[in-house]
Amino acid sequence: MRKTLVLLSLAVLFCNAGAWAQTAAPAAPWWNEDWNRRAPLVLPSPGVALEGVPLVVSGRQLQELAGGESFSTGSLRVIGPQGEVPCQYDEYDGTGALVSAPNHELDEDDELWFQADLPAQGPAEYWLYWNTTPRPPGRYEVTVRVHDPVEPTSLAGDVQFHNRACLIGLRGPATEEDPTKNTPKNWHSGTLTYIDMFRQRVGGGFPSGALFASPGTEIKKWSAPRQIAWGPVRCGAQIVLPEGTVNLGDDQTARVKVEHRAWLFDRGAWVLFEELVTPLDPIAKWRRTYLTQWRLNPDGSDKIFYSIQGEPKLYQPSADELQHGTGLRFNQPTDPWMVKYSPSEHLLTGAVLNEGEPREGDLREGGSYGYADINLRHYDTLNNLAPNETLRRRFWYLGFQGDYGDGALAYAVPQVLSSRAASLGAVEKRGGG
């Protein structure tokens, strides 16, 4: 598979409204005469069929489509090859809450989410419909859930999410009396402490490197997790640490506000974790490290898929190498994604760390390592942060059940969870509205 294929960038579609404007989909019958505006969205294939891929269109891109016209966010509908697709319009600033008011004012930080099915060959055509006069949001079945833990334990989290494929838990503040002690009660505060996919425990403490997640004086400052959205596409919860002190090195510290949000999507095993960090003091330089880990089966059957500067790679030590320690240790400057395929479990799990483009002047680099335990690690060097400048980081964990040893699905992961992707076409108008 060529580098250009890996970098093709299909989705979580932060749709650049100008990049593909010339490639608008062919004219299609108007879905509903009561809607007077629409725009096409043509999604290229990742080379393997994928169902339920999360896609997002930002409020800023919707503002560009509106072009100064009135825009009813409640009227937004997504129409795919098989008809109407459930969609969900969420606030981003402050709350992340689900929007239900027909006359909600379009904000550049709002987000329209839906899940798309991508074919193995050829593009998929979707359309966004909206109205210039207020309409209530669509009504769809809601099957994804956010709730109190079914069986509260130190690992289950203080709030849980589940759908047909996943059960995940988000942990709140530490419960150990002494927050500096190295005990299970002081680990994974404010993170996804539990990830179960297809009835198998696949992860926890995700993402490692999230702020104030390990033993320390600050971890009791986390608020209790609270539900922020529960809709037909995804459900989410939020946890906030109003003020904490981070160590910048060289005896320097800074105060920051931290918010973590966790999301589970309705279809499939797609988990999203967001970290929002707002410095309260100026920061000249700050180096962050993110990490997640996979353990290899000692029989040598597991495969690790990754890439370096877009070039696909495979790591698979044999059973003899794992048993006798004779194989090469993994030490690679990887791109910020990795996938493990386990044929004994027919399970593929993967992660994308720190998804999105860096700020101007910032540096991102990989330094993944391991042998029988493979660690996907990435560094983020941030420069010249101003007080009240909010940094947003996204981390994905995903899973598929089936036979995926050929790597086609694995190498599609960085494409379908990329910020560089397909775009919205030109607006079409109907009637005089």
Short mmCIF file of C-alpha atoms in Angstrom, two decimals, residues 52-431:
data_model
loop_
_atom_site.label_atom_id
_atom_site.label_comp_id
_atom_site.label_asym_id
_atom_site.label_seq_id
_atom_site.Cartn_x
_atom_site.Cartn_y
_atom_site.Cartn_z
CA GLY A 52 -20.53 3.61 11.29
CA VAL A 53 -17.50 5.86 10.79
CA PRO A 54 -17.98 9.00 12.96
CA LEU A 55 -18.03 12.22 10.94
CA VAL A 56 -18.19 15.79 12.14
CA VAL A 57 -18.97 19.10 10.46
CA SER A 58 -18.07 22.15 12.52
CA GLY A 59 -20.21 25.20 13.07
CA ARG A 60 -17.62 27.28 11.27
CA GLN A 61 -18.05 25.20 8.12
CA LEU A 62 -21.82 25.46 8.43
CA GLN A 63 -21.47 29.24 8.74
CA GLU A 64 -19.52 29.24 5.48
CA LEU A 65 -22.32 27.26 3.85
CA ALA A 66 -24.92 29.69 5.19
CA GLY A 67 -23.08 32.64 3.66
CA GLY A 68 -24.85 35.11 5.95
CA GLU A 69 -28.34 33.64 5.43
CA SER A 70 -30.57 32.53 8.26
CA PHE A 71 -29.70 28.98 9.24
CA SER A 72 -31.91 26.71 11.34
CA THR A 73 -29.60 24.28 13.15
CA GLY A 74 -32.64 22.27 14.21
CA SER A 75 -33.49 21.67 10.56
CA LEU A 76 -30.18 19.95 9.78
CA ARG A 77 -30.64 16.52 8.24
CA VAL A 78 -28.13 14.06 6.76
CA ILE A 79 -29.27 12.00 3.78
CA GLY A 80 -27.20 9.02 2.67
CA PRO A 81 -27.47 6.43 -0.09
CA GLN A 82 -30.17 4.56 1.88
CA GLY A 83 -32.09 7.61 3.11
CA GLU A 84 -32.05 9.73 6.25
CA VAL A 85 -29.18 9.12 8.67
CA PRO A 86 -29.42 9.98 12.40
CA CYS A 87 -27.49 13.14 13.19
CA GLN A 88 -26.77 15.08 16.35
CA TYR A 89 -25.97 18.76 16.85
CA ASP A 90 -23.88 19.51 19.95
CA GLU A 91 -22.58 22.61 21.67
CA TYR A 92 -18.84 22.70 22.07
CA ASP A 93 -18.00 25.76 24.17
CA GLY A 94 -18.40 25.19 27.87
CA THR A 95 -20.92 22.38 27.98
CA GLY A 96 -20.77 19.98 25.04
CA ALA A 97 -24.54 19.70 25.45
CA LEU A 98 -26.97 18.35 22.87
CA VAL A 99 -28.85 21.17 21.11
CA SER A 100 -32.61 20.77 20.76
CA ALA A 101 -33.95 24.31 20.23
CA PRO A 102 -35.20 24.91 16.65
CA ASN A 103 -33.92 28.51 16.71
CA HIS A 104 -30.48 27.83 18.23
CA GLU A 105 -27.99 30.37 16.90
CA LEU A 106 -25.31 28.82 14.72
CA ASP A 107 -21.98 29.05 16.55
CA GLU A 108 -18.61 28.35 14.92
CA ASP A 109 -17.66 25.89 17.66
CA ASP A 110 -20.84 23.81 17.45
CA GLU A 111 -20.58 20.36 15.89
CA LEU A 112 -22.84 18.25 13.69
CA TRP A 113 -22.08 14.53 14.12
CA PHE A 114 -23.29 11.49 12.20
CA GLN A 115 -21.99 8.04 11.29
CA ALA A 116 -21.39 7.00 7.69
CA ASP A 117 -20.90 3.71 5.89
CA LEU A 118 -17.94 3.72 3.51
CA PRO A 119 -17.72 1.23 0.63
CA ALA A 120 -14.68 -0.85 -0.27
CA GLN A 121 -14.64 0.71 -3.72
CA GLY A 122 -15.92 3.98 -5.09
CA PRO A 123 -17.19 7.04 -3.22
CA ALA A 124 -20.21 7.33 -0.93
CA GLU A 125 -22.53 10.28 -1.50
CA TYR A 126 -24.15 12.10 1.42
CA TRP A 127 -26.13 15.33 1.51
CA LEU A 128 -26.62 17.93 4.24
CA TYR A 129 -30.07 19.53 4.19
CA TRP A 130 -31.21 22.55 6.19
CA ASN A 131 -33.78 25.33 6.18
CA THR A 132 -33.63 29.10 6.45
CA THR A 133 -36.63 29.02 8.81
CA PRO A 134 -36.67 27.22 12.19
CA ARG A 135 -37.52 23.54 12.38
CA PRO A 136 -37.15 21.15 15.32
CA PRO A 137 -34.37 18.55 15.25
CA GLY A 138 -35.10 15.12 13.82
CA ARG A 139 -36.20 12.34 16.11
CA TYR A 140 -34.27 9.08 16.04
CA GLU A 141 -33.97 5.97 18.14
CA VAL A 142 -31.38 6.27 20.90
CA THR A 143 -29.57 3.04 21.80
CA VAL A 144 -26.24 4.27 23.19
CA ARG A 145 -26.38 4.91 26.96
CA VAL A 146 -24.51 6.81 29.68
CA HIS A 147 -25.30 5.80 33.26
CA ASP A 148 -24.03 5.12 36.77
CA PRO A 149 -21.76 2.05 37.05
CA VAL A 150 -23.65 -1.24 36.97
CA GLU A 151 -21.13 -2.79 39.36
CA PRO A 152 -19.07 -0.02 41.00
CA THR A 153 -15.42 -1.07 41.43
CA SER A 154 -12.08 0.68 41.41
CA LEU A 155 -11.81 -0.11 37.68
CA ALA A 156 -15.36 0.40 36.44
CA GLY A 157 -15.34 4.19 36.61
CA ASP A 158 -17.77 6.63 38.19
CA VAL A 159 -19.88 6.87 35.06
CA GLN A 160 -20.25 4.25 32.34
CA PHE A 161 -21.26 4.22 28.68
CA HIS A 162 -22.46 1.28 26.65
CA ASN A 163 -23.80 0.32 23.26
CA ARG A 164 -24.16 -3.05 21.51
CA ALA A 165 -20.38 -3.44 21.18
CA CYS A 166 -18.77 -1.50 24.04
CA LEU A 167 -18.73 -0.79 27.75
CA ILE A 168 -16.44 2.00 28.93
CA GLY A 169 -15.94 3.74 32.27
CA LEU A 170 -14.83 7.31 33.06
CA ARG A 171 -13.25 7.79 36.46
CA GLY A 172 -13.66 10.83 38.69
CA PRO A 173 -11.46 12.11 41.53
CA ALA A 174 -9.12 9.80 43.42
CA THR A 175 -10.62 8.10 46.48
CA GLU A 176 -7.43 7.23 48.38
CA GLU A 177 -7.07 9.27 51.58
CA ASP A 178 -3.48 10.17 50.61
CA PRO A 179 -3.53 11.18 46.90
CA THR A 180 0.24 10.78 46.59
CA LYS A 181 0.30 7.06 47.44
CA ASN A 182 0.91 4.61 44.60
CA THR A 183 -2.32 2.62 44.93
CA PRO A 184 -5.05 1.66 42.41
CA LYS A 185 -7.38 4.26 43.93
CA ASN A 186 -4.97 7.00 42.81
CA TRP A 187 -4.53 5.98 39.18
CA HIS A 188 -6.46 6.96 36.04
CA SER A 189 -8.36 9.88 37.60
CA GLY A 190 -10.23 11.78 34.92
CA THR A 191 -9.55 9.16 32.22
CA LEU A 192 -11.16 6.09 30.67
CA THR A 193 -10.24 3.57 33.32
CA TYR A 194 -12.11 0.72 31.62
CA ILE A 195 -12.61 -0.19 27.94
CA ASP A 196 -14.47 -3.39 26.99
CA MET A 197 -15.13 -4.20 23.32
CA PHE A 198 -17.07 -7.23 22.11
CA ARG A 199 -17.08 -8.63 25.67
CA GLN A 200 -13.30 -8.45 25.99
CA ARG A 201 -11.31 -6.11 28.21
CA VAL A 202 -9.05 -4.29 25.76
CA GLY A 203 -7.74 -1.25 27.61
CA GLY A 204 -7.78 1.10 30.53
CA GLY A 205 -6.15 4.28 31.73
CA PHE A 206 -6.66 5.78 28.29
CA PRO A 207 -5.01 7.99 27.30
CA SER A 208 -1.88 7.65 29.40
CA GLY A 209 -0.36 11.11 29.67
CA ALA A 210 -3.66 12.89 30.26
CA LEU A 211 -3.20 15.59 32.90
CA PHE A 212 -3.68 14.82 36.59
CA ALA A 213 -4.43 11.14 36.08
CA SER A 214 -1.70 9.64 38.30
CA PRO A 215 -0.87 9.91 42.03
CA GLY A 216 -0.28 13.50 43.12
CA THR A 217 -1.69 16.31 45.18
CA GLU A 218 -4.09 17.53 42.46
CA ILE A 219 -6.10 14.38 41.68
CA LYS A 220 -8.71 14.96 44.36
CA LYS A 221 -9.64 18.26 42.70
CA TRP A 222 -11.51 16.59 39.84
CA SER A 223 -15.25 17.16 39.81
CA ALA A 224 -17.58 14.19 39.68
CA PRO A 225 -18.29 13.16 36.05
CA ARG A 226 -21.56 14.46 34.67
CA GLN A 227 -23.56 13.62 31.58
CA ILE A 228 -23.39 16.33 28.91
CA ALA A 229 -25.08 14.77 25.89
CA TRP A 230 -27.21 11.75 25.18
CA GLY A 231 -28.37 11.59 21.60
CA PRO A 232 -28.89 9.23 18.68
CA VAL A 233 -25.26 9.44 17.47
CA ARG A 234 -23.21 9.60 20.66
CA CYS A 235 -23.38 10.09 24.41
CA GLY A 236 -20.84 11.91 26.52
CA ALA A 237 -19.74 12.88 29.99
CA GLN A 238 -17.55 15.67 31.29
CA ILE A 239 -15.14 16.04 34.21
CA VAL A 240 -13.38 19.28 35.21
CA LEU A 241 -10.36 20.22 37.33
CA PRO A 242 -10.78 24.00 37.86
CA GLU A 243 -7.14 24.70 38.72
CA GLY A 244 -4.06 22.53 38.98
CA THR A 245 -0.31 23.08 38.84
CA VAL A 246 1.80 21.37 36.18
CA ASN A 247 5.55 20.88 36.28
CA LEU A 248 7.21 22.34 33.18
CA GLY A 249 10.75 21.27 34.07
CA ASP A 250 13.74 23.37 35.15
CA ASP A 251 11.90 24.15 38.40
CA GLN A 252 9.13 25.95 36.51
CA THR A 253 5.41 25.43 37.06
CA ALA A 254 2.18 26.85 35.68
CA ARG A 255 -1.47 26.82 36.66
CA VAL A 256 -3.95 25.30 34.23
CA LYS A 257 -7.64 24.44 34.02
CA VAL A 258 -8.38 20.99 32.59
CA GLU A 259 -11.56 19.49 31.18
CA HIS A 260 -11.91 15.91 29.97
CA ARG A 261 -14.79 14.66 27.84
CA ALA A 262 -15.48 11.05 26.93
CA TRP A 263 -17.78 9.94 24.10
CA LEU A 264 -19.17 6.63 22.90
CA PHE A 265 -20.81 6.44 19.48
CA ASP A 266 -24.00 4.56 18.78
CA ARG A 267 -22.80 2.15 16.10
CA GLY A 268 -19.71 0.03 16.47
CA ALA A 269 -16.73 0.37 18.81
CA TRP A 270 -15.69 4.01 18.38
CA VAL A 271 -14.53 5.78 21.56
CA LEU A 272 -13.44 9.42 21.66
CA PHE A 273 -11.60 11.14 24.52
CA GLU A 274 -11.04 14.91 24.51
CA GLU A 275 -8.68 16.94 26.69
CA LEU A 276 -9.21 20.69 26.89
CA VAL A 277 -6.41 22.55 28.69
CA THR A 278 -6.57 26.28 29.45
CA PRO A 279 -3.35 27.82 30.86
CA LEU A 280 -3.97 30.32 33.64
CA ASP A 281 -0.35 31.51 33.45
CA PRO A 282 1.82 32.14 30.37
CA ILE A 283 3.84 29.08 29.31
CA ALA A 284 6.96 29.49 27.17
CA LYS A 285 7.54 25.79 26.52
CA TRP A 286 5.73 22.62 27.59
CA ARG A 287 6.50 19.05 26.55
CA ARG A 288 3.66 16.54 26.80
CA THR A 289 3.89 12.75 26.39
CA TYR A 290 0.98 10.48 25.41
CA LEU A 291 1.02 6.70 25.46
CA THR A 292 -1.07 3.56 25.06
CA GLN A 293 -0.04 -0.10 25.17
CA TRP A 294 -0.80 -3.51 23.65
CA ARG A 295 0.44 -6.86 24.98
CA LEU A 296 1.37 -9.53 22.42
CA ASN A 297 0.19 -13.12 22.64
CA PRO A 298 3.28 -15.29 23.39
CA ASP A 299 2.36 -17.67 20.54
CA GLY A 300 3.59 -15.07 18.03
CA SER A 301 0.30 -14.76 16.18
CA ASP A 302 -0.49 -11.12 17.00
CA LYS A 303 0.35 -8.39 14.49
CA ILE A 304 1.13 -4.74 15.17
CA PHE A 305 0.38 -2.36 12.29
CA TYR A 306 1.73 1.20 12.26
CA SER A 307 3.37 3.72 9.93
CA ILE A 308 6.40 6.01 9.79
CA GLN A 309 5.89 9.21 7.81
CA GLY A 310 2.94 7.56 6.12
CA GLU A 311 4.74 4.37 5.09
CA PRO A 312 2.90 1.26 6.39
CA LYS A 313 4.86 -1.07 8.67
CA LEU A 314 4.30 -4.43 10.41
CA TYR A 315 5.80 -5.79 13.65
CA GLN A 316 5.31 -9.49 14.44
CA PRO A 317 7.96 -11.29 16.52
CA SER A 318 7.71 -15.08 16.42
CA ALA A 319 6.83 -17.30 19.38
CA ASP A 320 10.49 -18.36 19.62
CA GLU A 321 11.67 -14.75 19.65
CA LEU A 322 9.15 -13.83 22.33
CA GLN A 323 10.06 -16.85 24.46
CA HIS A 324 13.84 -16.46 24.25
CA GLY A 325 14.09 -12.70 23.84
CA THR A 326 16.09 -13.02 20.62
CA GLY A 327 14.04 -10.72 18.40
CA LEU A 328 14.64 -7.05 17.68
CA ARG A 329 13.10 -4.73 20.20
CA PHE A 330 10.57 -2.27 18.84
CA ASN A 331 11.95 1.29 18.83
CA GLN A 332 10.46 3.41 16.06
CA PRO A 333 9.57 7.08 15.36
CA THR A 334 5.98 6.12 14.56
CA ASP A 335 3.10 8.21 13.35
CA PRO A 336 0.48 8.81 16.09
CA TRP A 337 -1.56 5.65 15.48
CA MET A 338 -1.22 1.91 16.00
CA VAL A 339 -3.38 -1.18 15.55
CA LYS A 340 -3.10 -4.66 17.01
CA TYR A 341 -4.77 -7.64 15.35
CA SER A 342 -5.22 -10.80 17.43
CA PRO A 343 -6.30 -13.80 15.30
CA SER A 344 -6.96 -15.96 18.37
CA GLU A 345 -9.66 -13.48 19.43
CA HIS A 346 -10.62 -12.31 15.92
CA LEU A 347 -10.20 -8.81 17.33
CA LEU A 348 -8.62 -5.67 15.95
CA THR A 349 -8.06 -2.76 18.33
CA GLY A 350 -6.41 0.54 17.55
CA ALA A 351 -5.70 4.01 18.84
CA VAL A 352 -5.00 7.43 17.39
CA LEU A 353 -3.21 9.79 19.81
CA ASN A 354 -3.47 13.55 19.70
CA GLU A 355 -5.49 13.66 16.47
CA GLY A 356 -5.45 16.94 14.59
CA GLU A 357 -2.96 19.48 13.30
CA PRO A 358 -0.41 21.13 15.64
CA ARG A 359 -0.37 24.83 16.42
CA GLU A 360 2.05 26.93 14.42
CA GLY A 361 5.49 26.55 15.94
CA ASP A 362 4.65 23.39 17.89
CA LEU A 363 6.37 20.04 17.36
CA ARG A 364 4.96 16.51 17.33
CA GLU A 365 7.13 13.41 17.16
CA GLY A 366 6.81 9.71 17.81
CA GLY A 367 9.02 7.46 19.90
CA SER A 368 7.17 4.17 20.24
CA TYR A 369 8.92 1.24 21.89
CA GLY A 370 8.57 -2.23 23.40
CA TYR A 371 9.01 -5.91 22.72
CA ALA A 372 6.23 -8.16 23.99
CA ASP A 373 4.45 -5.07 25.31
CA ILE A 374 4.23 -2.52 22.52
CA ASN A 375 3.83 1.13 23.51
CA LEU A 376 2.53 3.72 21.09
CA ARG A 377 4.12 6.94 22.35
CA HIS A 378 3.99 10.49 21.03
CA TYR A 379 5.44 13.77 22.18
CA ASP A 380 3.88 17.20 21.84
CA THR A 381 6.10 20.27 22.39
CA LEU A 382 3.99 23.39 22.89
CA ASN A 383 5.47 26.88 22.64
CA ASN A 384 4.34 30.33 23.78
CA LEU A 385 0.97 29.54 25.31
CA ALA A 386 -1.01 32.57 26.41
CA PRO A 387 -3.30 32.62 29.47
CA ASN A 388 -6.87 31.56 28.63
CA GLU A 389 -5.80 30.00 25.31
CA THR A 390 -7.62 26.67 25.26
CA LEU A 391 -5.82 23.68 23.74
CA ARG A 392 -7.97 20.85 22.42
CA ARG A 393 -6.68 17.32 21.98
CA ARG A 394 -8.58 14.30 20.64
CA PHE A 395 -7.73 10.64 21.26
CA TRP A 396 -9.49 7.69 19.62
CA TYR A 397 -9.78 4.05 20.65
CA LEU A 398 -11.59 1.68 18.31
CA GLY A 399 -12.22 -1.99 17.73
CA PHE A 400 -13.52 -4.43 15.10
CA GLN A 401 -14.39 -8.10 15.39
CA GLY A 402 -13.55 -10.33 12.43
CA ASP A 403 -10.68 -11.60 10.31
CA TYR A 404 -8.47 -8.59 9.56
CA GLY A 405 -4.98 -10.06 9.40
CA ASP A 406 -4.24 -8.72 5.90
CA GLY A 407 -3.79 -5.20 7.28
CA ALA A 408 -6.24 -3.49 4.93
CA LEU A 409 -8.51 -2.36 7.75
CA ALA A 410 -5.57 -1.56 10.03
CA TYR A 411 -4.01 0.81 7.50
CA ALA A 412 -7.38 2.49 6.96
CA VAL A 413 -7.39 3.67 10.60
CA PRO A 414 -5.22 6.77 10.08
CA GLN A 415 -7.32 7.65 7.06
CA VAL A 416 -10.74 7.41 8.67
CA LEU A 417 -9.60 9.21 11.84
CA SER A 418 -7.82 12.16 10.30
CA SER A 419 -8.52 15.88 10.30
CA ARG A 420 -7.56 16.17 6.62
CA ALA A 421 -10.39 14.81 4.57
CA ALA A 422 -13.28 15.23 2.18
CA SER A 423 -15.16 18.49 1.93
CA LEU A 424 -18.55 19.99 1.41
CA GLY A 425 -19.57 21.03 -2.09
CA ALA A 426 -21.50 24.06 -3.28
CA VAL A 427 -24.84 24.99 -1.74
CA GLU A 428 -27.97 24.28 -3.78
CA LYS A 429 -31.15 26.29 -3.17
CA ARG A 430 -34.79 25.43 -3.69
CA GLY A 431 -37.67 27.89 -3.79
#
